[in-house]
XYZ file of C-alpha atoms in Angstrom:
633
model
C 44.604 -94.039 82.046
C 45.797 -90.530 82.560
C 45.457 -89.911 86.466
C 47.599 -87.437 87.474
C 46.453 -87.579 91.312
C 49.805 -85.849 92.912
C 47.899 -82.462 93.189
C 45.453 -84.182 95.306
C 48.133 -84.863 97.583
C 49.520 -81.154 98.186
C 46.894 -80.061 100.954
C 47.770 -82.730 103.444
C 49.515 -82.302 106.871
C 52.992 -80.353 107.476
C 55.052 -83.288 106.256
C 52.676 -84.614 103.606
C 52.581 -81.039 102.197
C 55.843 -80.610 101.905
C 56.274 -83.995 100.715
C 53.820 -83.993 98.111
C 54.866 -80.538 96.749
C 58.515 -82.025 95.911
C 56.716 -85.454 94.418
C 54.282 -83.796 92.285
C 56.018 -83.252 89.132
C 57.580 -86.623 89.331
C 54.632 -88.735 90.032
C 51.926 -87.346 87.754
C 54.588 -87.371 85.573
C 55.094 -91.415 86.359
C 51.117 -91.990 86.203
C 50.860 -89.783 82.818
C 53.418 -91.935 81.013
C 52.636 -94.947 82.369
C 48.935 -94.415 81.347
C 49.747 -93.426 77.975
C 52.314 -96.168 77.618
C 49.824 -99.166 78.613
C 46.849 -97.125 75.888
C 49.593 -97.441 73.391
C 50.056 -100.810 74.005
C 46.500 -101.565 73.881
C 46.360 -99.514 70.209
C 49.119 -101.547 68.610
C 47.729 -104.842 69.983
C 44.071 -104.113 68.358
C 46.318 -103.004 65.024
C 48.585 -106.275 65.447
C 45.366 -108.566 65.867
C 43.636 -106.745 62.971
C 46.342 -106.388 60.736
C 48.177 -109.927 61.836
C 51.471 -107.363 62.221
C 54.238 -109.194 64.320
C 55.824 -105.554 64.217
C 53.289 -104.135 65.821
C 52.680 -106.509 68.468
C 56.360 -105.914 69.093
C 55.394 -102.803 69.996
C 52.289 -103.528 72.254
C 55.401 -105.561 74.230
C 57.512 -102.532 74.190
C 54.814 -100.125 75.279
C 53.596 -102.137 78.116
C 56.764 -102.856 79.593
C 57.179 -98.828 79.284
C 54.145 -98.766 81.077
C 55.215 -101.543 83.690
C 58.527 -99.414 85.089
C 56.762 -96.244 85.025
C 53.580 -97.860 87.044
C 56.013 -99.297 89.702
C 58.266 -96.077 89.881
C 55.174 -94.304 90.816
C 53.977 -96.922 93.413
C 57.547 -97.125 94.959
C 57.821 -93.062 94.753
C 54.679 -93.135 97.271
C 55.090 -96.195 99.547
C 59.262 -95.451 99.974
C 58.547 -92.084 101.064
C 58.766 -91.783 105.041
C 57.503 -88.428 105.551
C 54.658 -89.089 102.494
C 53.517 -92.747 105.116
C 54.082 -90.876 108.511
C 51.793 -88.150 107.290
C 49.070 -90.741 106.981
C 48.612 -90.978 110.519
C 48.240 -87.499 111.536
C 45.476 -87.087 113.358
C 42.813 -85.359 111.645
C 44.333 -83.998 108.009
C 46.543 -86.921 107.710
C 43.987 -89.619 108.041
C 41.356 -88.077 106.300
C 42.570 -86.625 103.644
C 46.216 -88.000 102.852
C 45.721 -91.494 103.706
C 42.938 -91.825 101.150
C 44.783 -90.288 98.575
C 47.689 -92.003 99.290
C 45.858 -95.056 98.661
C 44.438 -93.786 95.592
C 47.776 -93.940 93.784
C 48.216 -97.209 95.274
C 45.623 -98.931 93.701
C 45.921 -96.828 90.789
C 49.162 -98.205 90.388
C 48.370 -101.803 91.465
C 45.535 -101.900 89.182
C 47.943 -100.855 85.918
C 49.932 -103.396 87.173
C 47.708 -105.956 86.787
C 46.645 -104.805 83.366
C 50.421 -104.565 81.985
C 50.450 -108.039 82.647
C 47.455 -109.336 81.517
C 48.285 -107.117 78.237
C 51.742 -108.951 77.793
C 50.368 -112.602 78.368
C 47.274 -111.528 75.780
C 50.542 -110.421 73.668
C 51.832 -113.795 73.929
C 49.020 -115.601 72.902
C 48.832 -113.389 70.008
C 52.495 -114.275 69.389
C 52.032 -118.201 69.175
C 48.992 -117.290 66.429
C 50.839 -115.123 64.384
C 53.819 -117.550 63.878
C 55.484 -117.410 60.833
C 54.261 -120.871 58.821
C 57.339 -122.841 57.861
C 58.445 -122.988 61.907
C 60.622 -125.977 62.802
C 57.829 -128.205 63.925
C 56.225 -128.200 60.441
C 52.723 -128.294 62.108
C 49.828 -127.662 59.744
C 47.558 -124.520 60.024
C 44.637 -126.443 62.245
C 47.794 -128.169 64.534
C 49.382 -124.909 65.306
C 45.818 -123.446 66.257
C 45.517 -126.490 68.685
C 48.625 -125.683 70.171
C 47.622 -122.332 70.410
C 44.388 -122.851 71.868
C 46.072 -125.416 74.534
C 48.874 -122.151 75.186
C 45.819 -119.956 75.831
C 44.226 -122.152 77.601
C 46.760 -122.190 80.060
C 47.987 -118.473 80.481
C 43.601 -117.333 80.751
C 44.041 -118.234 84.386
C 46.815 -115.677 84.948
C 44.940 -113.410 82.936
C 41.697 -113.446 84.876
C 43.577 -113.377 87.917
C 44.808 -110.118 86.684
C 42.070 -108.644 85.870
C 40.654 -109.494 89.378
C 43.301 -108.051 90.755
C 42.602 -104.702 88.789
C 39.294 -104.906 89.503
C 39.787 -105.196 93.440
C 41.981 -102.512 93.228
C 39.316 -100.473 91.435
C 36.752 -101.098 93.954
C 38.919 -99.989 97.020
C 39.352 -96.595 95.443
C 36.998 -93.092 96.660
C 35.979 -92.294 93.327
C 35.553 -88.596 95.471
C 39.301 -88.009 95.854
C 40.141 -88.232 92.205
C 39.688 -84.626 90.518
C 36.565 -84.295 88.301
C 38.508 -84.309 85.100
C 40.086 -87.614 85.802
C 37.152 -89.401 86.912
C 36.107 -90.415 83.074
C 39.170 -91.600 82.534
C 38.852 -93.289 85.822
C 35.455 -94.967 84.349
C 37.187 -95.844 81.026
C 39.967 -97.821 83.367
C 36.589 -99.657 84.896
C 35.030 -100.171 81.426
C 38.654 -101.948 79.984
C 38.990 -104.353 83.418
C 34.846 -105.325 82.467
C 35.344 -105.890 78.884
C 38.639 -108.173 79.562
C 36.597 -110.627 82.269
C 33.974 -110.201 79.192
C 36.571 -111.411 76.813
C 37.827 -114.477 79.029
C 33.748 -115.714 79.057
C 33.799 -115.460 75.711
C 36.769 -117.302 75.069
C 36.217 -119.971 77.743
C 33.192 -120.383 75.690
C 34.432 -120.749 72.067
C 37.285 -123.075 72.868
C 35.548 -126.456 74.046
C 33.657 -125.812 70.275
C 37.411 -124.823 68.416
C 38.584 -128.419 70.583
C 35.739 -130.281 69.369
C 36.316 -129.035 65.507
C 40.069 -129.804 65.528
C 39.563 -133.269 67.487
C 41.486 -132.495 70.095
C 39.355 -134.874 72.087
C 39.905 -137.922 70.020
C 38.535 -138.781 66.010
C 36.003 -136.901 64.757
C 33.909 -136.884 62.060
C 31.997 -134.463 60.205
C 29.228 -133.818 57.821
C 29.480 -130.716 55.528
C 26.747 -130.331 53.741
C 26.753 -128.006 50.302
C 23.119 -126.443 50.316
C 21.624 -125.200 46.962
C 19.502 -122.022 48.139
C 18.381 -122.393 44.278
C 16.493 -125.227 45.276
C 15.596 -122.912 48.960
C 14.410 -125.006 52.028
C 13.306 -124.242 55.153
C 17.098 -125.239 56.887
C 19.260 -122.970 53.794
C 18.552 -125.302 50.643
C 18.521 -129.025 49.045
C 21.652 -130.995 49.884
C 23.168 -131.781 46.557
C 26.580 -132.506 47.553
C 28.272 -133.906 50.552
C 31.752 -134.312 52.544
C 33.204 -135.707 54.990
C 35.903 -134.164 56.768
C 38.189 -136.221 59.509
C 39.336 -134.149 62.365
C 42.253 -135.990 65.169
C 44.066 -133.494 66.873
C 44.644 -131.127 64.605
C 45.286 -133.485 61.132
C 42.387 -132.590 58.900
C 41.772 -135.058 56.099
C 38.710 -135.175 53.775
C 37.648 -138.448 53.734
C 34.707 -138.635 50.750
C 33.144 -135.234 48.569
C 30.047 -136.769 46.659
C 26.674 -135.243 44.829
C 23.940 -136.791 46.885
C 22.650 -138.547 44.480
C 25.262 -141.310 45.012
C 23.977 -142.063 48.100
C 20.003 -141.812 46.845
C 18.084 -142.323 43.453
C 14.606 -143.124 42.919
C 12.358 -145.307 44.047
C 14.485 -144.126 47.249
C 14.530 -147.325 48.782
C 17.877 -148.116 48.525
C 19.649 -151.081 49.135
C 21.161 -151.271 52.541
C 18.814 -148.563 54.070
C 18.429 -149.494 57.709
C 14.264 -148.481 57.877
C 12.403 -146.541 55.876
C 11.693 -142.921 58.066
C 8.728 -141.277 57.293
C 8.767 -137.234 56.464
C 7.559 -134.542 57.567
C 3.800 -134.366 56.354
C 4.680 -131.135 53.794
C 7.338 -133.716 52.409
C 4.613 -136.074 51.434
C 2.460 -133.749 49.516
C 4.862 -133.659 46.706
C 6.199 -137.141 46.980
C 5.319 -140.569 48.606
C 9.139 -141.855 49.030
C 10.781 -142.435 52.252
C 12.383 -139.107 53.923
C 16.011 -138.957 52.142
C 19.191 -136.919 53.216
C 18.786 -134.605 50.400
C 15.615 -133.508 51.867
C 16.869 -133.106 55.389
C 16.853 -129.087 55.406
C 13.189 -128.885 56.426
C 13.361 -127.761 59.868
C 14.380 -123.612 60.079
C 16.315 -124.675 63.300
C 19.628 -125.721 62.592
C 20.078 -127.891 65.186
C 16.966 -129.578 64.650
C 17.840 -130.329 60.975
C 21.406 -130.902 61.453
C 20.058 -134.324 63.582
C 17.585 -135.247 60.960
C 20.071 -134.729 58.656
C 22.402 -137.056 60.904
C 19.604 -139.675 60.972
C 18.778 -139.999 57.366
C 22.308 -140.274 56.379
C 22.867 -142.948 58.885
C 19.879 -144.361 57.553
C 21.351 -144.502 53.865
C 25.170 -145.159 54.299
C 25.714 -146.804 57.926
C 27.824 -143.801 58.951
C 27.917 -141.996 61.754
C 29.502 -138.395 62.480
C 30.004 -135.777 65.593
C 28.595 -132.521 63.914
C 26.978 -131.217 60.767
C 28.509 -128.092 59.080
C 26.054 -126.228 56.328
C 27.422 -123.738 53.696
C 26.291 -122.871 50.292
C 27.736 -120.666 47.512
C 27.599 -117.655 49.284
C 29.388 -118.943 52.212
C 32.146 -120.165 50.110
C 32.121 -117.220 47.973
C 32.983 -115.507 51.666
C 35.593 -118.297 52.345
C 37.290 -117.654 48.889
C 37.903 -114.177 50.022
C 39.946 -115.425 52.960
C 41.660 -117.963 50.872
C 42.449 -116.474 47.302
C 41.395 -117.864 44.207
C 41.543 -121.543 43.639
C 42.226 -122.985 40.285
C 40.515 -126.010 39.194
C 42.264 -128.031 36.348
C 40.049 -131.135 36.038
C 37.431 -128.386 34.807
C 39.684 -125.474 33.308
C 38.244 -122.993 35.820
C 39.368 -121.070 38.789
C 36.943 -119.516 41.028
C 36.713 -116.642 43.289
C 35.071 -114.932 45.774
C 33.440 -112.181 43.648
C 31.675 -114.686 41.053
C 31.324 -118.051 42.633
C 27.649 -118.067 43.301
C 27.291 -117.264 40.164
C 29.499 -118.949 38.092
C 28.474 -122.374 39.901
C 24.409 -121.662 39.659
C 25.005 -121.457 35.740
C 27.604 -124.553 35.850
C 24.665 -126.490 37.651
C 21.354 -125.291 36.625
C 21.597 -124.348 32.834
C 21.826 -126.743 29.897
C 19.218 -129.361 31.370
C 18.336 -131.443 28.245
C 22.195 -132.273 27.942
C 22.290 -135.638 29.572
C 26.159 -135.266 30.371
C 25.261 -132.067 31.945
C 22.460 -133.750 33.890
C 24.808 -136.679 35.128
C 27.813 -134.146 36.030
C 26.188 -131.140 36.789
C 26.230 -131.266 40.581
C 30.044 -132.408 40.614
C 31.468 -128.977 40.272
C 30.255 -127.530 43.358
C 31.532 -130.857 45.321
C 35.018 -130.193 43.646
C 35.263 -126.648 44.925
C 34.311 -127.883 48.206
C 36.622 -130.468 48.248
C 39.422 -127.910 47.101
C 38.251 -125.220 49.572
C 38.915 -127.703 52.293
C 42.339 -128.873 51.515
C 42.941 -125.238 51.171
C 41.708 -124.247 54.350
C 43.271 -127.250 56.284
C 46.767 -125.961 54.464
C 46.475 -122.415 55.855
C 49.201 -121.422 58.274
C 47.587 -120.462 61.223
C 48.311 -116.942 61.177
C 45.338 -116.841 58.363
C 42.885 -118.260 60.017
C 41.900 -115.073 61.603
C 40.753 -114.138 58.138
C 38.842 -117.402 57.704
C 36.983 -116.971 60.987
C 35.840 -113.426 60.179
C 35.073 -114.693 57.105
C 33.010 -117.267 58.586
C 31.738 -114.528 61.049
C 30.162 -112.842 58.145
C 28.688 -116.072 56.391
C 27.094 -116.604 59.655
C 25.473 -113.185 60.276
C 23.862 -114.017 56.975
C 23.074 -117.100 57.270
C 24.657 -119.081 54.565
C 26.986 -120.855 57.404
C 25.842 -123.129 60.415
C 27.586 -124.825 62.979
C 25.989 -128.106 64.733
C 28.049 -130.305 67.239
C 26.947 -133.498 69.124
C 28.963 -132.305 71.923
C 26.866 -130.479 74.122
C 29.455 -128.163 75.443
C 30.924 -127.417 71.770
C 27.391 -126.660 70.701
C 26.498 -124.571 73.637
C 29.814 -122.369 72.846
C 28.854 -122.226 68.488
C 25.030 -121.174 70.483
C 26.587 -118.378 72.261
C 28.934 -117.062 69.520
C 25.738 -117.218 66.683
C 27.337 -119.941 64.690
C 24.659 -122.433 65.582
C 21.814 -121.202 63.349
C 18.960 -121.915 65.996
C 15.658 -119.835 66.205
C 15.734 -117.306 68.761
C 12.402 -117.332 69.413
C 10.485 -115.026 71.359
C 10.565 -113.762 75.290
C 8.986 -111.734 77.785
C 11.243 -108.597 76.234
C 11.018 -109.216 72.499
C 8.610 -110.536 70.229
C 9.438 -113.351 67.178
C 8.612 -112.726 63.407
C 10.042 -115.081 60.305
C 8.967 -116.078 57.384
C 10.431 -119.494 55.698
C 9.886 -120.616 52.100
C 10.878 -123.917 50.952
C 10.584 -124.861 46.922
C 9.437 -128.317 46.642
C 8.510 -127.926 42.550
C 12.604 -128.896 42.350
C 12.553 -125.777 40.083
C 15.773 -123.026 40.695
C 13.324 -120.508 41.121
C 14.939 -118.800 44.129
C 17.828 -117.484 42.313
C 15.826 -115.433 40.098
C 13.140 -114.668 43.210
C 12.256 -110.872 44.288
C 10.837 -110.495 47.576
C 9.358 -108.195 49.456
C 7.805 -107.152 52.950
C 5.257 -104.665 53.712
C 4.594 -105.097 57.926
C 2.103 -102.544 59.328
C 1.744 -102.236 63.161
C -1.369 -100.628 64.983
C -1.423 -100.254 68.771
C -5.174 -100.429 69.822
C -4.772 -100.350 73.733
C -2.962 -103.117 75.022
C -2.746 -104.867 72.022
C -0.415 -104.604 68.644
C -2.353 -105.412 65.735
C 0.002 -107.129 63.022
C -0.738 -107.354 59.230
C 2.555 -108.758 57.358
C 2.224 -108.690 53.100
C 4.640 -111.081 51.860
C 4.861 -109.893 47.145
C 7.131 -112.803 45.197
C 8.176 -112.476 41.883
C 8.793 -114.664 39.742
C 11.340 -113.915 37.071
C 12.754 -117.695 36.396
C 14.002 -117.295 32.659
C 13.459 -120.589 30.155
C 16.776 -123.086 29.775
C 16.787 -124.073 33.325
C 16.327 -127.551 35.583
C 12.920 -128.287 35.518
C 11.012 -125.108 34.537
C 10.072 -121.501 36.046
C 7.400 -122.492 38.612
C 7.855 -121.874 42.026
C 5.996 -124.473 44.095
C 6.161 -122.702 47.371
C 5.298 -124.215 51.160
C 5.110 -120.932 52.775
C 5.578 -120.777 57.151
C 5.189 -117.293 59.638
C 6.567 -118.023 62.711
C 5.080 -115.567 65.694
C 4.487 -116.052 69.496
C 2.779 -119.031 70.837
C 0.706 -116.471 73.028
C -0.630 -114.125 69.572
C -4.022 -114.317 68.774
C -6.825 -113.723 65.219
C -3.710 -115.579 63.462
C -4.944 -115.890 59.783
C -2.960 -116.349 56.478
C -4.686 -115.210 53.270
C -4.383 -116.104 49.512
C -2.703 -119.747 50.693
C -3.958 -123.407 49.901
C -4.527 -125.141 53.164
C -2.310 -128.432 53.769
C -3.653 -131.517 52.918
C -1.522 -133.337 55.591
C -1.743 -130.773 58.904
C 1.762 -129.979 59.907
C 3.213 -131.941 62.812
C 6.247 -129.143 63.724
C 6.199 -127.877 66.779
C 8.650 -125.019 67.962
C 9.221 -123.715 71.534
C 6.997 -120.937 72.263
C 5.853 -120.046 69.074
C 3.258 -120.383 67.015
C 2.268 -121.401 63.029
C 0.824 -120.146 60.125
C 1.480 -122.156 56.932
C 0.041 -122.791 53.601
C 1.227 -123.405 49.505
C 0.999 -121.616 46.464
C 2.578 -121.680 42.742
C 4.115 -118.716 41.438
C 4.336 -119.203 37.467
C 5.941 -117.181 35.100
C 3.447 -115.189 32.936
C 5.421 -115.481 29.182
C 3.960 -112.617 28.002
C 5.596 -110.536 31.076
C 8.669 -112.613 31.778
C 7.598 -112.955 34.953
C 4.789 -113.659 37.386
C 3.724 -112.423 41.117
C 1.808 -113.105 43.936
C 0.728 -111.966 47.516
C 0.174 -113.866 50.749
C -1.058 -111.742 54.070
C -0.868 -113.011 57.417
C -2.075 -111.115 60.388
C -1.936 -111.822 64.028
C -2.581 -109.812 67.233
C 0.148 -109.711 70.489
C 0.084 -108.300 74.217
C 1.599 -104.541 73.388
C 4.988 -103.507 76.125
C 4.252 -100.842 78.189
C 6.203 -97.296 78.271
C 9.249 -98.830 77.578
C 9.055 -99.627 74.082
C 8.153 -102.801 72.186
C 10.817 -104.961 70.505
C 10.202 -107.537 67.405
C 13.088 -110.047 66.508
C 12.895 -110.869 62.930
C 14.893 -113.362 61.907
C 16.100 -114.216 58.256
C 15.999 -117.457 56.749
C 18.795 -119.399 55.523
C 20.109 -119.176 52.720
C 18.502 -116.067 51.134
C 19.900 -112.585 50.477
C 19.000 -109.497 51.408
C 14.949 -109.135 50.550
C 13.691 -105.414 51.779
C 11.478 -104.332 54.373
C 8.963 -101.924 54.908
C 7.604 -101.183 58.644
C 4.802 -98.980 59.375
C 3.994 -98.136 62.960
C 0.532 -96.500 63.719
C 0.030 -95.480 67.787
C -2.178 -92.612 68.637
C -2.961 -91.186 65.962
C 0.884 -91.025 64.163
C 1.988 -93.233 62.093
C 5.716 -93.421 61.387
C 7.810 -95.807 58.900
C 11.304 -97.488 58.062
C 12.654 -99.192 55.360
C 15.571 -102.059 55.472
C 16.172 -105.434 54.470
C 16.980 -108.712 55.588
C 20.822 -108.880 54.767
C 20.888 -110.217 58.355
C 18.531 -110.478 61.241
C 16.913 -107.235 62.187
C 15.522 -106.025 65.620
C 12.673 -103.586 65.431
C 12.164 -100.867 68.470
C 9.083 -99.275 68.305
C 8.582 -96.173 70.686
C 4.708 -93.984 69.776
C 7.416 -91.767 67.552
C 9.787 -94.047 65.882
C 10.864 -97.189 64.604
C 14.494 -97.709 65.077
C 15.627 -100.815 63.059
C 19.537 -102.169 64.996
C 21.257 -105.520 63.652
C 19.947 -108.701 65.060
C 22.319 -111.354 66.503
C 25.654 -111.704 64.287
C 28.910 -114.319 64.108
C 30.986 -113.108 67.317
C 33.577 -115.731 67.298
C 37.318 -115.175 67.274
C 40.167 -116.838 67.648
C 41.693 -115.936 71.238
C 42.752 -111.768 71.724
C 42.209 -110.578 74.821
C 42.516 -106.784 74.395
C 40.650 -104.508 77.179
């Protein structure tokens, strides 16, 4: 905050002038040191959180203590000076010049003290989270996190009050009395207050979800789906195995982990099935059995597909759950980077994040002619998931920030999705980008999403190369779109169910789009009943075969549509990535006013395409933004 304001007091009334000269050096020094100490405290707090470093946290504590002392000295040196206070009331120069500057020093000190107190409270929250494992309470990691959340919830009101006090003091200052060189620093202080208040709002949004996840509100059962993106579906992949996790006030236990074949098998009308459920029409094009849990991952909007999973799971098992967590091998790989490698003695194997996706694929999809392999092939992923969940629930609380970071990455890359039945907790997941919902179109931006479902039971998606070419042409108030999707299937021999890719393709665009056209696809035999709010849909079927002479096969689909073009402020398109896919290449061209510009990117995550007549700016889309309590500002 570097606010050496004493020089401003040096031109007041006669008494104020003499006192200002005398106090100038000490007051300027106090404010400068206070500001420097607070900045150092903020930096140390940030370092402590990024490195989980208790020493850095103690450094932050000392810096804030020093800042508090200096801000207090500055305020007392001004308010306690009788001559200077008297100068405030000198007619003319005193009231018009000295008093506003006197108030500015007072307000700056008040703002600084409030920010320091907020920082000290944030330190205590982080100290609880970083407390070394093996504490006398012997709480498990989740229990400790629950304790931290409760403590943070109690402290958050005081932090918010401090930040509001700082904001009120800030708003009372006449910025024009500050030296030009100090106004930018003062603006930075204002930004810090706003950032802190936003952090509190985010924290309050996340807490209900974390409390619900950890069973703070009573016993909860969560269905953990282990999706197979090699058998791609709209919601990420065929659900090959699952776990049930019980949570009760921070105590996490695995009730069961199993291959999905244990609850469904041909002809899929199992003993105990409550009521056969009719599947969506596209699923009826390749199968005539009831809708089952393994195939429930149809909807690309994860809240919808999670509810479908709950429905089919209950129909087959009679078990109700309180939420659904879907993860694939890439999500597990990211979590393994946080937990470290896992040893599985029953498989004489050690799994780690660097090699896990390929390892699990080869273990589950090769050797299709081996009967024992066919019987047990999905048990490996289930075993890894079981051991990983056990490792995660046993981690000390100070390691959970690493886990959350890994989960944020998995969410951003569309390998992890979370749904809670509790509406408040689910709202928190949506706010932090974990819910997997369709972003959809708005008045400010378009929407685009291409979704594929492998309904041929092969594992071709593991070998699939996908490329998108989007051509945009502005014609008056209309934006014309032409999307070419090119698929290259290089599936080798020797994998489950063959080499072909029988794909159901969907492309979602804004509901106000016109001229919708899909080329090179077979039409639905049974028209889809699917409706997504604010969106229109183009769909169809195809099969990409491998030419044995080449070792690969290719197919191209073309989609066209038109939308209203935004005005001079520019136009944007939100391109959402399908769950379970990797980093498919994108080329975009935009022609406007006779000028064409191009850009290249990929779908490692969602993308936002911002269009102007002269360029295409590619930005990162929404990603996972959850974090355990840390209220740096």
